[in-house]
Tab-separated table of C-alpha atoms in Angstrom:
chain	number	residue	atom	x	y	z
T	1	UNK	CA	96.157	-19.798	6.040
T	2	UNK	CA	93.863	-22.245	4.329
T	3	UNK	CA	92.956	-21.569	0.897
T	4	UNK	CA	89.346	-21.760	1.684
T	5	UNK	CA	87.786	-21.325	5.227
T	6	UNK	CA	84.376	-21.835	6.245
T	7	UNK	CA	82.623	-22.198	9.272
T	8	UNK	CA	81.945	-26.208	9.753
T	9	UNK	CA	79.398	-25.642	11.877
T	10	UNK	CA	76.802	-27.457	11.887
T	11	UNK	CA	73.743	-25.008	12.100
T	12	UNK	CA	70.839	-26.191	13.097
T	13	UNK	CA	68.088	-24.108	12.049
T	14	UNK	CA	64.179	-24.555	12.020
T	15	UNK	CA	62.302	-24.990	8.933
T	16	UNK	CA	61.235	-21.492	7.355
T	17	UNK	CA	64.602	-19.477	8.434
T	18	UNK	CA	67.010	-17.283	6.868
T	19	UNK	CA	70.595	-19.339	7.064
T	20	UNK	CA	73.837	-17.438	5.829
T	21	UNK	CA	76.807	-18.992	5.402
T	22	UNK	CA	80.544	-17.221	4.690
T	23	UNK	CA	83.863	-18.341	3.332
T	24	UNK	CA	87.370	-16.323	2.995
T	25	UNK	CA	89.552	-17.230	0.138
T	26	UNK	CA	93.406	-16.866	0.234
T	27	UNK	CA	94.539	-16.702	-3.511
T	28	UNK	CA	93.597	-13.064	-4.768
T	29	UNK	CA	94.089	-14.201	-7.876
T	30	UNK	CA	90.964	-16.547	-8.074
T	31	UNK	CA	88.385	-15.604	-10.578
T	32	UNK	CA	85.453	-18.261	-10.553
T	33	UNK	CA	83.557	-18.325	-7.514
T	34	UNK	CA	80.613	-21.147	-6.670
T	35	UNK	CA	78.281	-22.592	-4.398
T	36	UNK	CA	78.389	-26.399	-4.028
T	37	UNK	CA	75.599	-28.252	-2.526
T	38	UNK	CA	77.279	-31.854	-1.023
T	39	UNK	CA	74.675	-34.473	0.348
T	40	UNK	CA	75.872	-37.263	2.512
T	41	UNK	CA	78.219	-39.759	0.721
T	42	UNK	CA	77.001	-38.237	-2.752
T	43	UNK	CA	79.036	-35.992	-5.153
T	44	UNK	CA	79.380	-32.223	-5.003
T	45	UNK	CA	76.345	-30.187	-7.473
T	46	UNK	CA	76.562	-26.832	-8.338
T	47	UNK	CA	74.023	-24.741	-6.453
T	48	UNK	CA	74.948	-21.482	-8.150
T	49	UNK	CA	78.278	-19.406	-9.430
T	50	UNK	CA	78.747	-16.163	-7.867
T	51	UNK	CA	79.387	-13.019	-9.417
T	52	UNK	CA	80.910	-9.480	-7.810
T	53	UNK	CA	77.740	-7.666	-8.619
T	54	UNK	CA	75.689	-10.115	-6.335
T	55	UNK	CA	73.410	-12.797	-7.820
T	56	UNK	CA	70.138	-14.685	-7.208
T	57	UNK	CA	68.481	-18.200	-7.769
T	58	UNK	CA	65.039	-17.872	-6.266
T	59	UNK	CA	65.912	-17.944	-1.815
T	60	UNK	CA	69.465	-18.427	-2.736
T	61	UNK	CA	71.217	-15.258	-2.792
T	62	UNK	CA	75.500	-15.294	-3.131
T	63	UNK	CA	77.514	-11.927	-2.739
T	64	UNK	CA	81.156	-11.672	-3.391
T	65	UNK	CA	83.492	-9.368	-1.738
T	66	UNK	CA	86.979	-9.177	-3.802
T	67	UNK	CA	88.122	-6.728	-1.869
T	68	UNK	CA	87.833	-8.575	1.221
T	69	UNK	CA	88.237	-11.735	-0.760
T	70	UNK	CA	84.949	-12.825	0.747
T	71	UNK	CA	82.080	-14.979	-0.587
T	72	UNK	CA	78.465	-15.312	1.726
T	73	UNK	CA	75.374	-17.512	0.956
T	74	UNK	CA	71.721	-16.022	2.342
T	75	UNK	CA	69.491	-18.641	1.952
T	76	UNK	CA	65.547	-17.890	3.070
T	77	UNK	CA	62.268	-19.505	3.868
T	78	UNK	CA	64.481	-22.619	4.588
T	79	UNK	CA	63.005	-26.297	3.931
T	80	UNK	CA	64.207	-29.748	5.040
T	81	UNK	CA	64.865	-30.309	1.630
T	82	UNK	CA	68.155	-27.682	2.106
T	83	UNK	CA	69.349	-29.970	4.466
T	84	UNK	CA	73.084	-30.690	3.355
T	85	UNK	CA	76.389	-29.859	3.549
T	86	UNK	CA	77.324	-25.942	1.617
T	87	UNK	CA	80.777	-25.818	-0.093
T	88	UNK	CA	82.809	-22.957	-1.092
T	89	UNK	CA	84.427	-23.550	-3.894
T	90	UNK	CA	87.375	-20.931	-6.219
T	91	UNK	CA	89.004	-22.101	-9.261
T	92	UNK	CA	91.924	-20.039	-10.923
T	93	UNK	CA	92.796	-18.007	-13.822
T	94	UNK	CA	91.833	-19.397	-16.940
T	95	UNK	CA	88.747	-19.958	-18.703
T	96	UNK	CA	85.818	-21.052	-16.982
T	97	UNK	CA	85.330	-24.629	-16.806
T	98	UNK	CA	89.133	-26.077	-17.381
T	99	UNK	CA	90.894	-24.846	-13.651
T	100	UNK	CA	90.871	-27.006	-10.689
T	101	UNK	CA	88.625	-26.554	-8.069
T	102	UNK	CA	89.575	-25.433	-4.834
T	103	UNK	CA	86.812	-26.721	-2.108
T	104	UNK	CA	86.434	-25.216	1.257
T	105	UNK	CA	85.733	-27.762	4.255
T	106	UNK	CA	81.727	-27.024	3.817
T	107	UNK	CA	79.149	-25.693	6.653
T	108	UNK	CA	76.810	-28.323	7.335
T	109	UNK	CA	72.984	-27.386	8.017
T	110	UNK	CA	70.000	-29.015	9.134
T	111	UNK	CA	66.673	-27.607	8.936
T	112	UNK	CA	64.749	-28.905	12.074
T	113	UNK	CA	60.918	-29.776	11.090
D	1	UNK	CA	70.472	-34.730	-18.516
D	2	UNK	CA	74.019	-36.185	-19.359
D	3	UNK	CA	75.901	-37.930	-16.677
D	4	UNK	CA	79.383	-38.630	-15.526
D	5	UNK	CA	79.187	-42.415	-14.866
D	6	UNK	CA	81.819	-43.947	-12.169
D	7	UNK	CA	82.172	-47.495	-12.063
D	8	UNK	CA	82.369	-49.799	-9.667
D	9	UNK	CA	80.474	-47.221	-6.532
D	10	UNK	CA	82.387	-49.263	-4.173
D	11	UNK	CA	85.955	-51.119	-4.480
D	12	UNK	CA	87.629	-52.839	-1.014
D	13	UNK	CA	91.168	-54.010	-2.120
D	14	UNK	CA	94.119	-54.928	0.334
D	15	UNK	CA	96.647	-52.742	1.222
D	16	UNK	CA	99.317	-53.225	-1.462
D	17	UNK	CA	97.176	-54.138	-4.456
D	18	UNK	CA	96.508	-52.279	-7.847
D	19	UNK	CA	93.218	-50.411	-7.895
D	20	UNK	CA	91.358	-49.139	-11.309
D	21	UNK	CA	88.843	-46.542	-11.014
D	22	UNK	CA	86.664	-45.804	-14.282
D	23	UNK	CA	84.777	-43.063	-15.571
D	24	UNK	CA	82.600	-42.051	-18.725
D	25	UNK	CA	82.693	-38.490	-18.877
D	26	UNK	CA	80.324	-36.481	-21.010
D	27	UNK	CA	81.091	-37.056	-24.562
D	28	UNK	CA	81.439	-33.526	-25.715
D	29	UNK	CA	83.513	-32.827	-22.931
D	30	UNK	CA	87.370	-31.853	-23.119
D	31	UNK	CA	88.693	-31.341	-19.683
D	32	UNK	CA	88.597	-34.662	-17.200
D	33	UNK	CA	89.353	-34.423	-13.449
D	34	UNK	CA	89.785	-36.533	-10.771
D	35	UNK	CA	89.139	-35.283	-7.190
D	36	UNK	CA	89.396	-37.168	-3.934
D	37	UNK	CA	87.300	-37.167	-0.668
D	38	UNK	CA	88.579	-38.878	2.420
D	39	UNK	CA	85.784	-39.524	5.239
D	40	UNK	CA	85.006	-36.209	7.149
D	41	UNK	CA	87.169	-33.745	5.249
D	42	UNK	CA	87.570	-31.465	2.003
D	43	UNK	CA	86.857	-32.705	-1.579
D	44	UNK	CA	90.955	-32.496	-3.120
D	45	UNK	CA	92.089	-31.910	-6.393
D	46	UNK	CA	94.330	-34.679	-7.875
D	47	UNK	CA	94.643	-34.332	-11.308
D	48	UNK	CA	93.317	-32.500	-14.902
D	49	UNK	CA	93.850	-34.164	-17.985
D	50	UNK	CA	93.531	-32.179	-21.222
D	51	UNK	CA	94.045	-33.427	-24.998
D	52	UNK	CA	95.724	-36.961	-23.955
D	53	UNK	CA	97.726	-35.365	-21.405
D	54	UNK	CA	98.119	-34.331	-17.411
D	55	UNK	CA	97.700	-30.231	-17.681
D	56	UNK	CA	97.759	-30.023	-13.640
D	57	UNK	CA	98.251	-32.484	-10.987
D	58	UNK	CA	98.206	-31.671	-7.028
D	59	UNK	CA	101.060	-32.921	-4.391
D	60	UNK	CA	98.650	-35.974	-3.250
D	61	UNK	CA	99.297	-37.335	-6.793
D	62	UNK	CA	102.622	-39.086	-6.899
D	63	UNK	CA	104.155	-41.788	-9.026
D	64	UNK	CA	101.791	-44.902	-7.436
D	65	UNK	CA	99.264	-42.468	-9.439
D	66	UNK	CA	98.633	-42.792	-13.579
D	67	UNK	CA	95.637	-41.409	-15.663
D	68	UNK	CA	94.428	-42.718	-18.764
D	69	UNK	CA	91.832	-41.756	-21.036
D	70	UNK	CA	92.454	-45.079	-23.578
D	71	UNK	CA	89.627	-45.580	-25.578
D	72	UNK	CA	88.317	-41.672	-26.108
D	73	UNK	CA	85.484	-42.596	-24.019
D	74	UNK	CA	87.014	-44.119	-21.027
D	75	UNK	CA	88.623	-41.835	-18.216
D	76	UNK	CA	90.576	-44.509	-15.691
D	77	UNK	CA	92.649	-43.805	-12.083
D	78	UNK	CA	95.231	-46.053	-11.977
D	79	UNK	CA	96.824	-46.534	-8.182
D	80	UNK	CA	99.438	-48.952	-8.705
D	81	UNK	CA	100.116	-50.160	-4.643
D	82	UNK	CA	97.336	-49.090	-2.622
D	83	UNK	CA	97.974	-47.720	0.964
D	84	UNK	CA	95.016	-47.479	3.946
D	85	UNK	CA	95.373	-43.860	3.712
D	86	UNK	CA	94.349	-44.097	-0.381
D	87	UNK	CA	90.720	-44.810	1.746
D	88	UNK	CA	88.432	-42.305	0.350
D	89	UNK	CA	85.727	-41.283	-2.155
D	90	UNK	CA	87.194	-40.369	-5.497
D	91	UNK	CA	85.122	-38.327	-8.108
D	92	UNK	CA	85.575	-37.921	-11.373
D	93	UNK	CA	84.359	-34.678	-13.131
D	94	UNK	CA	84.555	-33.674	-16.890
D	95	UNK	CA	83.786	-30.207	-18.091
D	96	UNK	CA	83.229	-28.010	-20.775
D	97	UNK	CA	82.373	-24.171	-21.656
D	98	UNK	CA	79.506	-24.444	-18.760
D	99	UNK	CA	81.319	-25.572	-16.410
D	100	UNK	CA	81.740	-29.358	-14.296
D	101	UNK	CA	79.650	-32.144	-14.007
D	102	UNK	CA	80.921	-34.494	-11.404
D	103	UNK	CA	80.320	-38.388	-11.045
D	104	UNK	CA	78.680	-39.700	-8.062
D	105	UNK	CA	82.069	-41.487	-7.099
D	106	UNK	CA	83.875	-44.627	-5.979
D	107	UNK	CA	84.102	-45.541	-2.626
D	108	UNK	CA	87.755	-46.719	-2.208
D	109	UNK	CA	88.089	-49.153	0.615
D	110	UNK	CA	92.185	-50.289	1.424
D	111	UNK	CA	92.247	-53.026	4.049
């Protein structure tokens, strides 16, 4: 099983939409959950960390799901601008900030005008 | 906002040859990664380097692999015979309390 799964996709959906993305981790030992955003050819950035009790950054919304060792991305009123490709990323026990990522594959979206 | 700079963006070399990626982390940063990206698939883990030394390195980092952080400024990927399959977008990242900043990469090109 792969440490990180996600849907590839791509979506294509039109501008103004509600998008939602998932991702299963493997390791139920991960403690740090995030939302990359990856633009072509360009490094991952941080869209947002996610938290067990839900958390939200404007029409970004992230859930976690420990339990299920699930992580979901809602994002709303889409614009072209959100046009990229949406990683899952887990890092490990430790504190935040010195553990190795683990990346999913990404879902790729494109908002269509 | 402070950057993680990655020099050069793009580096062909022939297959065989020493390679030398660089980075400039954030200066009050303590933790220093390097990541890997080859065309189409998942960003990779390589290596960590904490207080002058490797704290974690991944499988894909073998012995044609060093890190070196020489200067206290300087954060350097050494691959010391380059293979086509090395072909890929490395990142550097250095983090602290709040978490990673990454660079915005080197294009490694092995012909």
């Amino acid at each position: 099983r792969k440490e990180v799964e996600q849907d590839p996709g791509p979506f294509n959906v039109p501008e103004g939409a509600t998008v939602a993305f998932n991702c299963t981790y493997s390791n139920s030992a991960s403690q740090s959950f995030f939302w990359y955003r990856q633009d072509c050819r360009k490094e991952p950035k941080l869209l947002m960390s996610v938290y067990s009790s839900g958390n939200e950054d404007g029409r970004f919304t992230a859930q976690l799901n420990r339990a299920s060792q699930y992580i979901s991305l809602l994002i709303r009123d889409s614009k072209l601008s959100d046009s990229a490709t949406y990683l899952c990323v887990v890092s490990g026990i430790s504190n935040f900030g010195n553990e190795k990522l683990t990346f999913g594959t990404g879902t790729r979206l494109t908002i269509i005008p | 906002e402070p950057e993680v700079t990655q020099t050069p963006s793009h580096q062909v070399t022939q297959m065989g040859q020493e390679v030398i990626l660089r980075c400039v982390p954030i200066s009050n940063h303590l933790y220093f990664y390097w990541y890997r990206q080859i065309l189409g698939q998942k960003v990779e883990f390589l290596v960590s380097f904490y207080n002058n030394e490797i704290s974690e390195k991944s499988e894909i980092f073998d012995d044609q692999f060093s890190v070196e952080r020489p200067d206290g400024s300087n954060f350097t990927l050494k691959i010391r015979s380059t293979k086509l399959e090395d072909s890929a977008m490395y990142f550097c990242a250095s983090a602290w309390v709040y978490g990673y900043t990454f660079g915005s990469g080197t294009r490694l090109t092995v012909v």
